[in-house]
């Protein structure tokens, strides 16, 4: 069935790079997304990648997509304390229906 | 993107009562969605709010429990009926923008509901 999996927790030192990983099941997904949720807040769209791309870079964010392995990653360069949040990976299901399937979220903790 | 607001931002309710959550968008959108995020969990789609027709509910969610209105292209409401403590969650609306990358959803700030 439809499933998106993420590791639940990541701890990094300020200034280091963070890599958050995600695997998904629907090989026909057109778009894959990364959302950020800060404590007590809604979801903020961070970035997305179209399924025919391998990589997308946006300032400190780099998204890598391996379609063969159905693996998506988000790299945050020079991680700051303001990056502490829960990061959700989501896939858009095929079939022309805008249904997003979310992973459980990865809690990123940035420490000095 | 779009500016999305929700009211109320939070509420504490007694079991057996109902709460209506409003979602307002600053531009016309074709598709609006309602999600539930239970404590410490990910998001689960409740339903798609269709303008001019009944909402489309996902498995496990029914209209009697979560009636939805979509009177126009900028507004929707979700009612949580006959609440129990298990309904304590964050409820989020999202929109998919027409004319852009229509598969991309933008979320409101959420409504944090606590049922006693």
Coordinates of N, CA and C in Angstrom, one line a residue:
Chain A
X1 N 0.8 -1.2 0.0 CA 0.0 0.0 0.0 C 0.8 1.2 0.0
X2 N 0.2 2.4 0.2 CA 0.9 3.7 0.2 C 1.6 3.8 1.5
X3 N 2.9 4.2 1.5 CA 3.6 4.3 2.7 C 4.8 5.2 2.4
X4 N 5.1 6.1 3.4 CA 6.2 7.0 3.4 C 6.9 6.8 4.7
X5 N 8.2 6.5 4.7 CA 8.9 6.2 5.9 C 10.1 7.2 6.1
X6 N 10.2 7.6 7.4 CA 11.3 8.5 7.7 C 11.9 8.0 9.1
X7 N 13.1 8.3 9.3 CA 13.7 8.1 10.7 C 13.1 9.2 11.5
X8 N 12.9 8.9 12.8 CA 12.1 9.8 13.7 C 12.9 10.9 14.3
X9 N 14.2 10.8 14.4 CA 15.0 11.8 15.1 C 16.4 11.9 14.6
X10 N 16.9 13.2 14.5 CA 18.2 13.5 14.1 C 18.7 14.6 14.9
X11 N 20.0 14.4 15.4 CA 20.6 15.5 16.2 C 21.9 15.9 15.5
X12 N 22.1 17.2 15.4 CA 23.3 17.7 14.7 C 23.9 18.9 15.5
X13 N 25.1 19.1 15.3 CA 25.8 20.3 15.9 C 25.6 21.5 15.0
X14 N 25.4 22.6 15.6 CA 25.2 23.8 14.8 C 26.4 24.0 13.9
X15 N 26.1 24.4 12.6 CA 27.1 24.6 11.6 C 27.4 23.3 10.7
X16 N 27.0 22.2 11.3 CA 27.2 20.9 10.5 C 26.1 20.8 9.4
X17 N 26.2 19.8 8.6 CA 25.1 19.5 7.6 C 24.2 18.5 8.2
X18 N 22.9 18.6 7.9 CA 21.9 17.7 8.3 C 21.4 16.9 7.1
X19 N 21.2 15.6 7.2 CA 20.6 14.9 6.1 C 19.5 14.1 6.6
X20 N 18.3 14.4 6.1 CA 17.1 13.7 6.5 C 16.6 12.8 5.3
X21 N 16.4 11.5 5.6 CA 16.1 10.6 4.6 C 14.6 10.1 4.6
X22 N 14.2 9.7 3.5 CA 12.8 9.3 3.3 C 12.7 8.2 2.2
X23 N 11.9 7.2 2.5 CA 11.6 6.3 1.4 C 10.1 6.3 1.1
X24 N 9.7 6.0 -0.1 CA 8.3 6.1 -0.5 C 8.0 4.9 -1.3
X25 N 6.7 4.6 -1.6 CA 6.3 3.4 -2.2 C 5.7 3.6 -3.6
X26 N 5.1 4.8 -3.9 CA 4.4 4.9 -5.1 C 5.4 5.4 -6.2
X27 N 5.8 4.5 -7.1 CA 6.8 4.9 -8.1 C 6.2 5.8 -9.1
X28 N 4.9 6.0 -9.1 CA 4.3 6.9 -10.1 C 4.1 8.4 -9.6
X29 N 4.6 8.6 -8.4 CA 4.4 9.9 -7.8 C 5.0 11.0 -8.7
X30 N 4.3 12.1 -8.9 CA 4.8 13.1 -9.8 C 5.6 14.1 -9.0
X31 N 5.3 14.4 -7.8 CA 6.1 15.4 -7.0 C 6.3 14.8 -5.6
X32 N 7.5 15.1 -5.1 CA 7.8 14.8 -3.7 C 8.1 16.1 -3.0
X33 N 7.7 16.1 -1.7 CA 7.8 17.4 -1.0 C 8.5 17.2 0.4
X34 N 9.1 18.4 0.8 CA 9.5 18.5 2.2 C 8.8 19.7 2.8
X35 N 8.2 19.4 4.0 CA 7.5 20.4 4.8 C 8.2 20.5 6.1
X36 N 8.2 21.7 6.7 CA 8.8 22.0 8.0 C 7.7 22.4 8.9
X37 N 7.7 21.8 10.1 CA 6.7 22.2 11.2 C 7.5 22.6 12.4
X38 N 7.4 23.9 12.7 CA 8.0 24.4 14.0 C 7.0 24.2 15.1
X39 N 7.5 24.2 16.3 CA 6.6 23.9 17.5 C 5.4 24.8 17.5
X40 N 4.2 24.2 17.6 CA 3.0 25.0 17.7 C 2.5 25.6 16.4
X41 N 3.2 25.3 15.3 CA 2.9 26.0 14.0 C 2.3 25.0 13.0
X42 N 1.8 25.5 11.9 CA 1.4 24.7 10.8 C 2.5 24.2 10.0
X43 N 2.2 23.7 8.8 CA 3.3 23.2 7.9 C 3.7 24.2 6.9
X44 N 5.0 24.4 6.8 CA 5.6 25.3 5.8 C 6.2 24.5 4.7
X45 N 5.8 24.8 3.5 CA 6.4 24.1 2.3 C 7.9 24.6 2.2
X46 N 8.8 23.6 2.3 CA 10.2 24.0 2.2 C 10.7 23.9 0.7
X47 N 10.4 22.8 0.1 CA 10.9 22.6 -1.2 C 10.2 21.4 -1.8
X48 N 10.2 21.2 -3.1 CA 9.7 20.0 -3.7 C 10.6 19.7 -4.9
X49 N 10.4 18.4 -5.4 CA 11.1 18.0 -6.5 C 10.2 17.2 -7.5
X50 N 10.3 17.5 -8.7 CA 9.5 16.8 -9.7 C 10.2 15.4 -10.0
X51 N 9.4 14.5 -10.3 CA 9.9 13.1 -10.3 C 10.9 12.8 -11.4
X52 N 11.0 13.7 -12.4 CA 12.0 13.5 -13.5 C 13.3 14.2 -13.2
X53 N 13.5 14.7 -12.0 CA 14.7 15.3 -11.6 C 15.5 14.4 -10.6
X54 N 16.8 14.6 -10.6 CA 17.6 13.8 -9.6 C 18.0 14.7 -8.4
X55 N 18.1 16.0 -8.7 CA 18.6 16.9 -7.6 C 18.0 18.3 -7.8
X56 N 17.8 18.9 -6.7 CA 17.3 20.3 -6.7 C 18.0 21.0 -5.6
X57 N 18.5 22.2 -5.9 CA 19.2 23.0 -4.8 C 18.5 24.3 -4.7
X58 N 18.4 24.7 -3.4 CA 17.7 26.0 -3.1 C 18.4 26.5 -1.9
X59 N 19.4 27.4 -2.1 CA 20.1 28.0 -1.0 C 20.8 26.9 -0.2
X60 N 20.4 26.8 1.1 CA 21.1 25.8 2.0 C 20.5 24.4 1.8
X61 N 19.4 24.3 1.0 CA 18.7 23.1 0.9 C 19.1 22.4 -0.4
X62 N 19.4 21.0 -0.3 CA 19.6 20.2 -1.4 C 18.7 19.0 -1.3
X63 N 17.9 18.7 -2.3 CA 17.1 17.6 -2.4 C 17.7 16.6 -3.4
X64 N 17.8 15.3 -3.0 CA 18.3 14.3 -3.9 C 17.2 13.3 -4.0
X65 N 16.9 12.8 -5.2 CA 15.9 11.8 -5.5 C 16.5 10.6 -6.3
X66 N 16.3 9.5 -5.7 CA 16.8 8.2 -6.3 C 15.5 7.4 -6.6
X67 N 15.0 7.6 -7.9 CA 13.8 6.9 -8.2 C 13.8 5.4 -8.2
X68 N 15.0 4.9 -8.6 CA 15.1 3.4 -8.6 C 14.9 2.8 -7.2
X69 N 15.5 3.5 -6.2 CA 15.4 3.0 -4.8 C 14.2 3.7 -4.1
X70 N 13.5 4.6 -4.8 CA 12.4 5.3 -4.1 C 12.9 6.0 -2.8
X71 N 14.0 6.7 -3.0 CA 14.6 7.3 -1.8 C 14.8 8.8 -2.1
X72 N 14.4 9.6 -1.1 CA 14.4 11.0 -1.1 C 15.2 11.5 0.1
X73 N 16.1 12.5 -0.1 CA 16.8 13.1 1.0 C 16.8 14.6 1.0
X74 N 16.9 15.2 2.1 CA 17.0 16.6 2.3 C 18.2 16.9 3.0
X75 N 19.1 17.7 2.4 CA 20.3 18.1 3.1 C 20.2 19.6 3.4
X76 N 20.5 19.9 4.7 CA 20.5 21.3 5.1 C 22.0 21.6 5.4
X77 N 22.5 22.5 4.7 CA 23.9 22.9 4.9 C 24.0 24.0 6.0
X78 N 25.1 24.0 6.8 CA 25.3 25.0 7.8 C 24.1 25.1 8.7
X79 N 23.7 24.0 9.3 CA 22.5 23.9 10.1 C 22.5 24.9 11.3
X80 N 21.4 25.6 11.4 CA 21.3 26.6 12.5 C 20.2 26.2 13.5
X81 N 20.3 26.8 14.7 CA 19.3 26.5 15.7 C 17.9 26.8 15.2
X82 N 17.7 27.7 14.3 CA 16.4 28.0 13.8 C 15.9 26.9 12.9
X83 N 16.7 26.0 12.5 CA 16.3 24.8 11.7 C 15.7 23.7 12.5
X84 N 15.8 23.8 13.8 CA 15.2 22.8 14.7 C 13.7 22.8 14.5
X85 N 13.2 21.6 14.1 CA 11.7 21.5 13.7 C 11.5 20.0 13.4
X86 N 10.3 19.7 13.0 CA 9.9 18.4 12.5 C 9.8 18.6 10.9
X87 N 10.5 17.7 10.2 CA 10.5 17.7 8.8 C 9.7 16.5 8.2
X88 N 8.7 16.9 7.4 CA 7.9 15.8 6.9 C 8.2 15.7 5.4
X89 N 8.4 14.4 5.0 CA 8.4 14.1 3.6 C 7.0 13.7 3.1
X90 N 6.6 14.0 1.9 CA 5.3 13.7 1.4 C 5.4 13.4 -0.1
X91 N 4.6 12.4 -0.5 CA 4.5 12.1 -1.9 C 3.1 12.4 -2.4
X92 N 3.1 12.8 -3.6 CA 1.8 13.0 -4.3 C 1.4 11.8 -5.1
X93 N 0.2 11.2 -4.7 CA -0.1 10.0 -5.4 C -0.5 10.2 -6.8
X94 N -0.2 9.2 -7.6 CA -0.5 9.3 -9.0 C -2.0 9.2 -9.3
X95 N -2.4 9.4 -10.5 CA -3.8 9.2 -10.8 C -4.6 10.6 -10.9
X96 N -3.9 11.7 -10.8 CA -4.5 12.9 -11.0 C -5.3 13.4 -9.8
X97 N -5.1 12.8 -8.7 CA -5.8 13.2 -7.5 C -4.8 13.8 -6.5
X98 N -5.0 15.0 -6.0 CA -4.0 15.7 -5.2 C -4.0 15.2 -3.8
X99 N -3.7 13.9 -3.6 CA -3.7 13.3 -2.3 C -2.2 13.2 -1.9
X100 N -1.9 13.8 -0.8 CA -0.5 13.7 -0.2 C -0.5 12.6 0.8
X101 N 0.6 11.8 0.8 CA 0.8 10.8 1.8 C 2.1 11.3 2.6
X102 N 1.9 11.5 3.9 CA 3.0 12.0 4.7 C 3.8 10.9 5.4
X103 N 5.1 11.2 5.6 CA 5.8 10.3 6.5 C 5.5 10.8 7.9
X104 N 6.1 10.1 8.9 CA 5.8 10.3 10.3 C 6.5 11.6 10.8
X105 N 7.5 12.1 10.0 CA 8.2 13.3 10.4 C 9.5 12.9 11.1
X106 N 10.5 13.7 10.8 CA 11.8 13.6 11.5 C 12.1 14.8 12.3
X107 N 12.3 14.6 13.6 CA 12.5 15.7 14.5 C 14.0 16.0 14.5
X108 N 14.3 17.2 14.0 CA 15.7 17.7 13.9 C 16.0 18.6 15.1
X109 N 17.0 18.1 15.9 CA 17.5 18.9 17.0 C 18.9 19.5 16.7
X110 N 19.1 20.8 16.8 CA 20.3 21.4 16.6 C 20.9 21.9 17.9
X111 N 22.1 21.4 18.2 CA 22.7 21.8 19.5 C 24.0 22.6 19.2
X112 N 24.4 23.4 20.2 CA 25.6 24.2 20.0 C 26.9 23.3 20.0
Chain B
X1 N 2.5 31.3 -3.9 CA 1.8 30.7 -2.7 C 0.5 31.4 -2.4
X2 N -0.1 31.1 -1.2 CA -1.3 31.7 -0.8 C -1.2 32.0 0.7
X3 N -2.0 33.0 1.1 CA -2.1 33.2 2.5 C -3.4 32.6 3.0
X4 N -3.2 31.7 4.0 CA -4.3 30.9 4.5 C -4.4 31.1 6.0
X5 N -5.7 31.4 6.4 CA -5.9 31.6 7.8 C -7.0 30.7 8.3
X6 N -6.9 30.3 9.6 CA -7.8 29.4 10.2 C -8.3 30.0 11.5
X7 N -9.6 29.8 11.8 CA -10.2 30.2 13.0 C -11.0 29.1 13.6
X8 N -11.0 28.8 14.9 CA -10.1 29.5 15.9 C -8.7 28.9 15.7
X9 N -7.7 29.5 16.4 CA -6.3 28.9 16.3 C -6.2 27.8 17.3
X10 N -7.0 27.8 18.4 CA -7.1 26.8 19.4 C -8.4 26.9 20.1
X11 N -8.8 25.7 20.7 CA -10.0 25.7 21.5 C -10.0 24.5 22.4
X12 N -10.6 24.7 23.6 CA -10.8 23.6 24.5 C -12.3 23.3 24.6
X13 N -12.8 22.1 24.3 CA -14.2 21.9 24.2 C -14.6 20.7 25.1
X14 N -15.9 20.6 25.5 CA -16.4 19.6 26.3 C -16.8 18.4 25.4
X15 N -16.7 17.2 25.9 CA -17.2 16.1 25.1 C -18.6 16.2 24.8
X16 N -19.0 15.7 23.6 CA -20.4 15.8 23.2 C -20.8 17.0 22.4
X17 N -19.9 18.0 22.5 CA -20.2 19.3 21.7 C -19.6 19.2 20.3
X18 N -19.9 20.3 19.6 CA -19.3 20.4 18.2 C -18.6 21.7 18.0
X19 N -17.6 21.6 17.2 CA -16.8 22.8 16.9 C -16.7 23.0 15.4
X20 N -16.9 24.2 14.9 CA -16.7 24.5 13.5 C -15.4 25.3 13.3
X21 N -14.6 24.8 12.4 CA -13.3 25.4 12.1 C -13.4 26.1 10.7
X22 N -12.9 27.3 10.6 CA -13.0 28.0 9.4 C -11.6 28.1 8.7
X23 N -11.6 28.1 7.4 CA -10.4 28.2 6.6 C -10.7 29.3 5.5
X24 N -9.8 30.3 5.5 CA -10.0 31.4 4.5 C -8.7 31.5 3.7
X25 N -8.8 31.7 2.4 CA -7.7 31.8 1.5 C -7.8 33.2 0.9
X26 N -6.6 33.8 0.6 CA -6.7 35.1 0.0 C -6.8 35.1 -1.5
X27 N -7.0 34.0 -2.1 CA -7.1 33.9 -3.6 C -8.0 32.7 -3.9
X28 N -8.6 32.7 -5.1 CA -9.5 31.6 -5.4 C -8.7 30.3 -5.7
X29 N -9.1 29.3 -5.1 CA -8.4 28.0 -5.3 C -9.4 26.9 -5.7
X30 N -8.9 26.0 -6.5 CA -9.8 24.9 -6.9 C -10.0 23.9 -5.8
X31 N -8.9 23.5 -5.2 CA -9.0 22.4 -4.3 C -8.6 22.8 -2.9
X32 N -9.4 22.4 -1.9 CA -9.1 22.6 -0.5 C -9.2 21.3 0.2
X33 N -8.4 21.1 1.2 CA -8.3 19.8 1.9 C -8.3 20.0 3.4
X34 N -8.8 19.1 4.1 CA -8.7 19.1 5.6 C -7.9 17.9 6.1
X35 N -7.0 18.1 7.0 CA -6.1 17.1 7.5 C -6.3 17.1 9.1
X36 N -6.0 16.0 9.6 CA -5.9 15.8 11.1 C -4.5 15.4 11.4
X37 N -3.9 16.0 12.5 CA -2.6 15.6 13.0 C -2.8 15.3 14.5
X38 N -2.9 14.0 14.8 CA -3.0 13.6 16.2 C -1.7 13.8 16.9
X39 N -1.8 14.0 18.3 CA -0.6 14.3 19.0 C 0.6 13.4 18.7
X40 N 1.7 14.0 18.3 CA 2.9 13.3 18.0 C 2.9 12.4 16.7
X41 N 1.8 12.7 15.9 CA 1.7 11.8 14.7 C 1.8 12.7 13.4
X42 N 1.8 12.0 12.3 CA 1.8 12.7 11.0 C 0.4 13.2 10.6
X43 N 0.3 13.7 9.4 CA -0.9 14.2 9.0 C -1.7 13.1 8.2
X44 N -3.0 13.1 8.5 CA -3.9 12.2 7.8 C -5.0 13.0 7.1
X45 N -5.2 12.8 5.8 CA -6.2 13.5 5.1 C -7.6 13.0 5.5
X46 N -8.4 14.0 5.9 CA -9.8 13.7 6.2 C -10.7 13.7 5.0
X47 N -10.6 14.8 4.2 CA -11.5 14.9 3.1 C -11.0 16.0 2.2
X48 N -11.5 16.0 0.9 CA -11.3 17.0 -0.1 C -12.6 17.8 -0.1
X49 N -12.4 19.2 0.1 CA -13.6 20.0 0.0 C -13.8 20.5 -1.4
X50 N -14.9 20.1 -2.0 CA -15.2 20.4 -3.4 C -16.2 21.6 -3.4
X51 N -15.9 22.6 -4.2 CA -16.8 23.7 -4.3 C -18.0 23.3 -5.2
X52 N -19.2 23.5 -4.6 CA -20.4 23.2 -5.3 C -20.9 21.8 -5.2
X53 N -20.2 21.0 -4.5 CA -20.6 19.6 -4.4 C -20.2 19.0 -3.0
X54 N -20.6 17.8 -2.7 CA -20.2 17.3 -1.4 C -18.7 17.0 -1.3
X55 N -18.2 17.0 -0.1 CA -16.8 16.7 0.1 C -16.6 15.2 -0.2
X56 N -15.3 14.9 -0.5 CA -14.9 13.5 -0.8 C -14.1 13.1 0.4
X57 N -14.6 12.1 1.2 CA -14.0 11.6 2.4 C -13.1 10.5 2.2
X58 N -12.0 10.4 3.0 CA -11.1 9.3 3.0 C -11.6 8.2 3.9
X59 N -11.0 7.0 3.7 CA -11.4 5.9 4.4 C -11.3 6.2 5.9
X60 N -12.3 5.8 6.7 CA -12.2 6.0 8.1 C -12.8 7.4 8.6
X61 N -13.2 8.2 7.7 CA -13.9 9.5 8.0 C -15.2 9.6 7.3
X62 N -16.2 10.1 8.1 CA -17.6 10.1 7.6 C -18.2 11.5 7.7
X63 N -19.1 11.8 6.9 CA -19.7 13.1 6.8 C -20.5 13.5 8.1
X64 N -21.1 12.5 8.7 CA -21.8 12.8 9.9 C -20.9 13.3 11.1
X65 N -19.7 12.8 11.1 CA -18.8 13.2 12.1 C -18.0 14.4 11.7
X66 N -17.7 14.6 10.5 CA -16.9 15.7 10.0 C -17.6 16.4 8.8
X67 N -18.7 17.0 9.0 CA -19.3 17.7 7.9 C -18.5 18.9 7.4
X68 N -18.5 19.1 6.1 CA -17.6 20.1 5.5 C -18.5 21.0 4.6
X69 N -18.2 22.3 4.6 CA -18.9 23.1 3.7 C -17.8 23.8 2.8
X70 N -18.2 24.1 1.6 CA -17.3 24.8 0.6 C -18.2 25.8 -0.2
X71 N -18.6 26.9 0.4 CA -19.6 27.7 -0.3 C -19.0 28.5 -1.5
X72 N -17.7 28.7 -1.5 CA -17.1 29.5 -2.6 C -15.6 29.0 -2.7
X73 N -14.9 29.7 -3.6 CA -13.5 29.3 -3.9 C -12.5 29.8 -2.9
X74 N -12.9 30.5 -1.9 CA -11.9 31.0 -1.0 C -12.2 30.6 0.5
X75 N -13.2 29.8 0.7 CA -13.6 29.5 2.1 C -14.1 28.1 2.2
X76 N -13.8 27.5 3.4 CA -14.3 26.2 3.7 C -14.4 26.1 5.3
X77 N -15.4 25.2 5.7 CA -15.4 24.9 7.1 C -15.4 23.4 7.3
X78 N -14.9 23.1 8.5 CA -14.9 21.7 8.9 C -15.5 21.7 10.3
X79 N -16.5 20.8 10.5 CA -17.1 20.7 11.8 C -16.7 19.4 12.4
X80 N -16.3 19.4 13.6 CA -16.0 18.2 14.4 C -17.2 18.0 15.3
X81 N -18.0 16.9 15.0 CA -19.3 16.8 15.7 C -19.2 15.8 16.9
X82 N -20.0 16.0 17.9 CA -20.1 15.1 19.0 C -18.7 14.6 19.5
X83 N -18.0 15.6 19.9 CA -16.6 15.4 20.1 C -16.3 14.4 21.3
X84 N -15.2 13.7 21.2 CA -14.7 12.9 22.3 C -13.2 13.2 22.5
X85 N -12.6 12.9 23.6 CA -11.2 13.2 23.8 C -10.3 12.6 22.7
X86 N -10.7 11.6 22.0 CA -10.0 11.1 20.9 C -9.9 12.0 19.7
X87 N -10.7 13.0 19.7 CA -10.7 14.0 18.6 C -9.7 15.1 18.9
X88 N -9.1 15.1 20.0 CA -8.0 16.1 20.3 C -6.9 16.0 19.3
X89 N -6.7 17.0 18.5 CA -5.7 17.0 17.4 C -5.5 18.4 17.0
X90 N -4.6 18.5 16.0 CA -4.5 19.7 15.2 C -5.2 19.5 13.9
X91 N -6.1 20.4 13.5 CA -6.8 20.3 12.3 C -6.2 21.3 11.3
X92 N -5.8 20.9 10.2 CA -5.2 21.8 9.2 C -5.9 21.8 7.9
X93 N -6.1 23.0 7.3 CA -6.6 23.0 6.0 C -5.4 23.3 5.0
X94 N -5.6 22.9 3.8 CA -4.6 23.2 2.8 C -5.3 23.5 1.5
X95 N -4.5 24.1 0.6 CA -5.0 24.4 -0.7 C -4.1 24.0 -1.8
X96 N -4.6 23.7 -2.9 CA -3.8 23.4 -4.1 C -4.1 24.5 -5.1
X97 N -3.1 25.3 -5.5 CA -3.3 26.5 -6.3 C -3.6 26.1 -7.8
X98 N -4.5 26.8 -8.3 CA -4.8 26.6 -9.8 C -3.9 27.5 -10.6
X99 N -3.5 27.0 -11.7 CA -2.7 27.8 -12.6 C -1.2 27.7 -12.3
X100 N -0.8 27.2 -11.2 CA 0.6 27.0 -10.9 C 0.9 25.5 -10.9
X101 N 1.7 25.1 -10.0 CA 2.0 23.7 -9.8 C 0.9 23.1 -9.0
X102 N -0.2 22.6 -9.7 CA -1.4 22.3 -9.0 C -1.3 21.2 -8.0
X103 N -0.2 20.4 -8.1 CA 0.0 19.4 -7.1 C 0.5 19.8 -5.8
X104 N 0.9 21.1 -5.7 CA 1.6 21.6 -4.5 C 0.6 22.1 -3.5
X105 N 0.6 21.7 -2.3 CA -0.3 22.1 -1.3 C 0.4 23.0 -0.3
X106 N -0.4 24.1 0.0 CA 0.0 25.0 1.1 C -0.9 24.9 2.2
X107 N -0.4 25.0 3.4 CA -1.1 24.7 4.6 C -1.4 26.0 5.4
X108 N -2.6 25.9 6.1 CA -2.9 26.9 7.1 C -2.1 26.7 8.4
X109 N -2.3 27.6 9.4 CA -1.5 27.4 10.6 C -2.1 26.4 11.5
X110 N -3.3 25.9 11.2 CA -3.8 24.8 12.1 C -4.7 25.3 13.2
X111 N -5.6 24.4 13.6 CA -6.4 24.7 14.8 C -6.2 23.6 15.8
X112 N -5.7 24.0 17.0 CA -5.4 23.0 18.0 C -6.6 22.8 18.9
X113 N -7.1 21.6 18.8 CA -8.4 21.2 19.5 C -8.1 20.3 20.7
X114 N -8.5 20.6 21.9 CA -8.4 19.8 23.0 C -9.9 19.5 23.5
X115 N -10.2 18.2 23.6 CA -11.5 17.8 24.1 C -11.4 17.2 25.5
X116 N -12.1 17.7 26.4 CA -12.1 17.2 27.8 C -13.1 16.2 28.1

